[in-house]
mmCIF file of C-alpha atoms in Angstrom:
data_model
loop_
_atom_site.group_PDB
_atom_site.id
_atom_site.type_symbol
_atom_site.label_atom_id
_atom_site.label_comp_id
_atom_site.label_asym_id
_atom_site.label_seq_id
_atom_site.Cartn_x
_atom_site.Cartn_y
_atom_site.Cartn_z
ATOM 1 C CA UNK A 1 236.170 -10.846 189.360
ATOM 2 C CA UNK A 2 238.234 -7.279 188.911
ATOM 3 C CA UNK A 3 241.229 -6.179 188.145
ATOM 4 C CA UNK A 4 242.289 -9.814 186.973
ATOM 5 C CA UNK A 5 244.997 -10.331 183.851
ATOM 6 C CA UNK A 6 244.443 -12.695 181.498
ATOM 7 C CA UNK A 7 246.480 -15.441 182.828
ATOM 8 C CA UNK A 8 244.553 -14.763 186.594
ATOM 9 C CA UNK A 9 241.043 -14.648 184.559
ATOM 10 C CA UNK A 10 241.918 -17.797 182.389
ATOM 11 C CA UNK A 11 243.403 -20.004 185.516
ATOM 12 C CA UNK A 12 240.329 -18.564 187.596
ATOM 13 C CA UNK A 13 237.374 -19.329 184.705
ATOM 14 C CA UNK A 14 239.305 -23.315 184.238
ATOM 15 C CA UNK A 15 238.919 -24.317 187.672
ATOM 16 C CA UNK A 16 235.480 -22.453 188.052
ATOM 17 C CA UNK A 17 234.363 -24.714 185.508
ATOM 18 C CA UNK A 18 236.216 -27.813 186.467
ATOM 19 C CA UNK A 19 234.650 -27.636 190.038
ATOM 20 C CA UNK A 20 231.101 -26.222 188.881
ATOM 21 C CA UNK A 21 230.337 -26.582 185.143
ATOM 22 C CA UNK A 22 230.037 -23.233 185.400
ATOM 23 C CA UNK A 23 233.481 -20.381 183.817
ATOM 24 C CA UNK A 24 233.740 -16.940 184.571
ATOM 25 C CA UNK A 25 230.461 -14.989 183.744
ATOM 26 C CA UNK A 26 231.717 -11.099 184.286
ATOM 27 C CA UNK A 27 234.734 -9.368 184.458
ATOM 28 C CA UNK A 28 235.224 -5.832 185.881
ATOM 29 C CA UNK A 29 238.483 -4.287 185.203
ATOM 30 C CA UNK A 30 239.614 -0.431 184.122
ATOM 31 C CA UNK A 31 238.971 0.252 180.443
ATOM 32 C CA UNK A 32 237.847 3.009 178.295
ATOM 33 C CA UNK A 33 238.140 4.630 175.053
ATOM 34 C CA UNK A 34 241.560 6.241 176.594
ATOM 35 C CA UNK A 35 243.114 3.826 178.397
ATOM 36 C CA UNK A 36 242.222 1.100 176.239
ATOM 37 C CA UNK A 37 245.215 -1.485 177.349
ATOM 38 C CA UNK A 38 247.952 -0.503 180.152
ATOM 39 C CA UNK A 39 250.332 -3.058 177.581
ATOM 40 C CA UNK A 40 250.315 -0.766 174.988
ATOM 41 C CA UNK A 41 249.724 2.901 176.151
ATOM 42 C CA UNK A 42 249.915 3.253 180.529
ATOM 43 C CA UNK A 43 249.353 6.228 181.949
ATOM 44 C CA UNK A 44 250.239 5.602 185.176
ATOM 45 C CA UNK A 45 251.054 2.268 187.910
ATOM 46 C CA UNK A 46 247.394 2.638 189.007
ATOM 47 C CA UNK A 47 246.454 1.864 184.878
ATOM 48 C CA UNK A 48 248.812 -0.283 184.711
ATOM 49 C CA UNK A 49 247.575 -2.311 187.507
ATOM 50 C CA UNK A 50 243.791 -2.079 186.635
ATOM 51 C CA UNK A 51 243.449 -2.065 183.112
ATOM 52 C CA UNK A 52 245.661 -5.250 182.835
ATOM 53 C CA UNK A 53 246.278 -5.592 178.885
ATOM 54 C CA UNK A 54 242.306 -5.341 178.134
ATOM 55 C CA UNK A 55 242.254 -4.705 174.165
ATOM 56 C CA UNK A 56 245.434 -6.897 173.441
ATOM 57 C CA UNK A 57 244.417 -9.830 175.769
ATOM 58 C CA UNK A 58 241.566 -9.680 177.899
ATOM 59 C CA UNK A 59 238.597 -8.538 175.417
ATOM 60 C CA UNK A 60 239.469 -11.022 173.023
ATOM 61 C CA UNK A 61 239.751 -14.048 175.146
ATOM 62 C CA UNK A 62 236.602 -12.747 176.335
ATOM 63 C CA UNK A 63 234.479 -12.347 172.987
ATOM 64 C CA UNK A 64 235.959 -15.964 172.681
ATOM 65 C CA UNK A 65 234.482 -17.416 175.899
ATOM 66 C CA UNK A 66 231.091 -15.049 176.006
ATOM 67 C CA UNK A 67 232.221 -12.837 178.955
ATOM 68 C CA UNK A 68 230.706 -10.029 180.134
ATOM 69 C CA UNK A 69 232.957 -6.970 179.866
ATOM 70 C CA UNK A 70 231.924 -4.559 182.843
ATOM 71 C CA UNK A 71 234.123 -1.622 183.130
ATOM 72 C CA UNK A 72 235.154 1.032 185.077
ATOM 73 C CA UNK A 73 236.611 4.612 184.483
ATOM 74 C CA UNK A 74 234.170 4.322 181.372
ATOM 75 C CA UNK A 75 234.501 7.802 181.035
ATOM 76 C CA UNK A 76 238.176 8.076 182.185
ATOM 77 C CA UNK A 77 237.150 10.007 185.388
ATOM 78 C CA UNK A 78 235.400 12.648 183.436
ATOM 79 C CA UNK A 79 237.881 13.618 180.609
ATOM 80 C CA UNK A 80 235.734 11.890 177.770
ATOM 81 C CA UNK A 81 233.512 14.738 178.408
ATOM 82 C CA UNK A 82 231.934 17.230 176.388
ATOM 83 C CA UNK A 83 233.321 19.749 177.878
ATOM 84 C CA UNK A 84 236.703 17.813 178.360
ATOM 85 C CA UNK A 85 236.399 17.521 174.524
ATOM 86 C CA UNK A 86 235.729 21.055 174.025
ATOM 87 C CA UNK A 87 237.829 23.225 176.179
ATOM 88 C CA UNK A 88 240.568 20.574 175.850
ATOM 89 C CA UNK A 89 241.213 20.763 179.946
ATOM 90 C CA UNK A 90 239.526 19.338 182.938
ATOM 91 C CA UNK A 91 237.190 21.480 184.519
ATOM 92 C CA UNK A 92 238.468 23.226 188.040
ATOM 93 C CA UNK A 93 235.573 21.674 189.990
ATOM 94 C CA UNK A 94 236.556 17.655 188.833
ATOM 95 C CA UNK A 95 236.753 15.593 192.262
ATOM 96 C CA UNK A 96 239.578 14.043 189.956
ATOM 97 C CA UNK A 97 241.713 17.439 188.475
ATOM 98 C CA UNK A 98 244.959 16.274 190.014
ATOM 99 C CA UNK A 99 244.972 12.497 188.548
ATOM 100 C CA UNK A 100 243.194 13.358 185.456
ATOM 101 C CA UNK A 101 245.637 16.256 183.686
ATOM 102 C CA UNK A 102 248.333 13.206 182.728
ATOM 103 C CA UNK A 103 245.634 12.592 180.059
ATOM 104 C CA UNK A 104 245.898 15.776 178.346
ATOM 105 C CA UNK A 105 248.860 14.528 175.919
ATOM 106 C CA UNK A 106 248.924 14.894 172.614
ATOM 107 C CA UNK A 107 247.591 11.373 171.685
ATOM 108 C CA UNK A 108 244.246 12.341 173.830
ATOM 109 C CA UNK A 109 244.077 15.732 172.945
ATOM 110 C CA UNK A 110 244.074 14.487 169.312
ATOM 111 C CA UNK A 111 241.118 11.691 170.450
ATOM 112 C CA UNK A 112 239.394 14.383 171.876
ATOM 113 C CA UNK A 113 239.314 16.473 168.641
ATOM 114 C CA UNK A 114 237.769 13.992 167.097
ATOM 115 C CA UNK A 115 235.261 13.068 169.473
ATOM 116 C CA UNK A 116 234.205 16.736 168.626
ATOM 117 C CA UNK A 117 234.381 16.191 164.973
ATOM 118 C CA UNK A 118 231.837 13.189 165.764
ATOM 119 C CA UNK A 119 229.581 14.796 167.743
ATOM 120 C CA UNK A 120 228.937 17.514 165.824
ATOM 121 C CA UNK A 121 228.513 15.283 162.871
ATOM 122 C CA UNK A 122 225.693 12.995 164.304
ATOM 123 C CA UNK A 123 224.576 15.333 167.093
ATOM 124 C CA UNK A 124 225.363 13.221 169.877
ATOM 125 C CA UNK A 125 227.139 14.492 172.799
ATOM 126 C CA UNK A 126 230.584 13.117 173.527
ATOM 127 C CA UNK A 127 229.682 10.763 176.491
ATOM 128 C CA UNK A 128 227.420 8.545 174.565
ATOM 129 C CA UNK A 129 229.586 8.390 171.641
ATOM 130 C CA UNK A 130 232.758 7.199 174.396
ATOM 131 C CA UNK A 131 229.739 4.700 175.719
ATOM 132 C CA UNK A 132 228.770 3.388 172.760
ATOM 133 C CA UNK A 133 232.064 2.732 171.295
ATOM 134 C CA UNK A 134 232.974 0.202 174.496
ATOM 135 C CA UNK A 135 229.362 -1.176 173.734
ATOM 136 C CA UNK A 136 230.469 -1.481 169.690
ATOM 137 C CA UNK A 137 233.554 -2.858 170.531
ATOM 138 C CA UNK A 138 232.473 -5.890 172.625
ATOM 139 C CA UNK A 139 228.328 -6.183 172.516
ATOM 140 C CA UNK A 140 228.671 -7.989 176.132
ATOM 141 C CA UNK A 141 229.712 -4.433 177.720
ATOM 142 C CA UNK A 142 228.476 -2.745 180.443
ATOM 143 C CA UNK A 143 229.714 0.601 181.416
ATOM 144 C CA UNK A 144 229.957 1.735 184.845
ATOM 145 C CA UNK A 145 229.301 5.609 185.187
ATOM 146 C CA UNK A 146 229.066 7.953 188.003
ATOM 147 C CA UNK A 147 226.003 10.488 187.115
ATOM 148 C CA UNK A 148 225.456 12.473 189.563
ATOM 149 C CA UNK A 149 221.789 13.824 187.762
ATOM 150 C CA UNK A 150 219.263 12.800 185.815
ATOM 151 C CA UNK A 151 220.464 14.696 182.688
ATOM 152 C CA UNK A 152 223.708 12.868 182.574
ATOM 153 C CA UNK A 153 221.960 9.777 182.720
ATOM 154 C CA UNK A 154 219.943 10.821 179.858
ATOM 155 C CA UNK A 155 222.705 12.220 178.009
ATOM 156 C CA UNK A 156 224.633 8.835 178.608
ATOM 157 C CA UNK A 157 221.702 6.459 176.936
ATOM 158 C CA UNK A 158 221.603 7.590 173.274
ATOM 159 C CA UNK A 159 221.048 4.991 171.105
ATOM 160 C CA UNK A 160 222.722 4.923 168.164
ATOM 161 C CA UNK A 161 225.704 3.093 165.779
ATOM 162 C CA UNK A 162 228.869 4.485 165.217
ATOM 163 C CA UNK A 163 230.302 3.640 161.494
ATOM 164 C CA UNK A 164 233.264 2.121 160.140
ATOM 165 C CA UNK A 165 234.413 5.368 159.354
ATOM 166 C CA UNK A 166 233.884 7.080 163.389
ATOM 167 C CA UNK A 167 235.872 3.977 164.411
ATOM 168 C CA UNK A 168 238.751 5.250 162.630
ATOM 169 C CA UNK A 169 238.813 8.570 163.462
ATOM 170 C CA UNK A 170 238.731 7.095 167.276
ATOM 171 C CA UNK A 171 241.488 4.715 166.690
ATOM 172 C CA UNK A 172 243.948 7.447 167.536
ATOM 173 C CA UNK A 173 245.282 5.552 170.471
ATOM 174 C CA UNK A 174 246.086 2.436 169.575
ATOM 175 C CA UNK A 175 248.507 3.904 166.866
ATOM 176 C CA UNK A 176 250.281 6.394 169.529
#
């Protein structure tokens, strides 16, 4: 199912498994290292309609009932970038400039920064690290991306562990 709230996904997954034995197996809704739960921080009606609460409600009923976490935006329509990261604006050629600038806010801009700080720590470019933290956060995740070469693909399957410490520095958000 996508773009289901908790209550939809719970109600849904009971009856699934009252009629079939079977609950809910996948759920795709809007989530990323930005716009991490539309409850907490949203950025705009479409968030707020997509993302659906996902790191205050959704992920951990999820975790709790072994559902698969498949997410869209994983890279917040480009901004968790390197070169998002780096020149701190959205390039002039982004398919998305005019609904991805509401992102460059202080709280993101500050994410961002350290993103940077990470990459250049561990040598890993800013995509994979935004990747791997969804995958760290909840180990039944599946990013959706939108490569559009073969070197983003490869730049966006690293594999590595971000520490304790890295999960810190990206908790920006969830304080703002």
């Amino acid at each position: 199912v996508s773009n289901f709230n908790l209550e939809m996904a719970r109600g849904f997954s009971e009856n699934l498994k009252s009629n079939s034995g079977f609950g809910l197996f996948a759920l795709q809704n809007h989530y990323n290292l930005v716009e991490r739960d539309s409850k907490l921080m949203p950025f705009d009606e479409y968030s707020k309609s997509t993302n659906l609460g996902m790191s205050s409600e959704l992920i951990p009923w999820m975790k709790q009932e072994s559902i698969y976490n498949i997410c869209y935006h994983a890279l917040c329509r480009g901004v968790l970038t390197d070169f998002t990261a780096r020149h701190m604006r959205i390039k002039e050629t982004s398919l998305h400039l005019e609904r991805t600038t509401k992102y460059l806010v202080d709280p993101v801009l500050k994410l961002l920064t350290s993103l940077n700080e990470i990459s250049e720590e561990i040598d890993i470019n800013v995509s994979s690290i935004a990747l791997q933290w969804l995958r760290q956060e909840y180990s039944r995740t599946l990013p959706v991306i939108s490569c559009n070469s073969i070197k983003q693909l490869q730049e966006a399957s690293f594999d590595f562990v971000l520490s304790e410490k890295h999960f810190e520095m990206l908790d920006i958000l969830r304080a703002a």
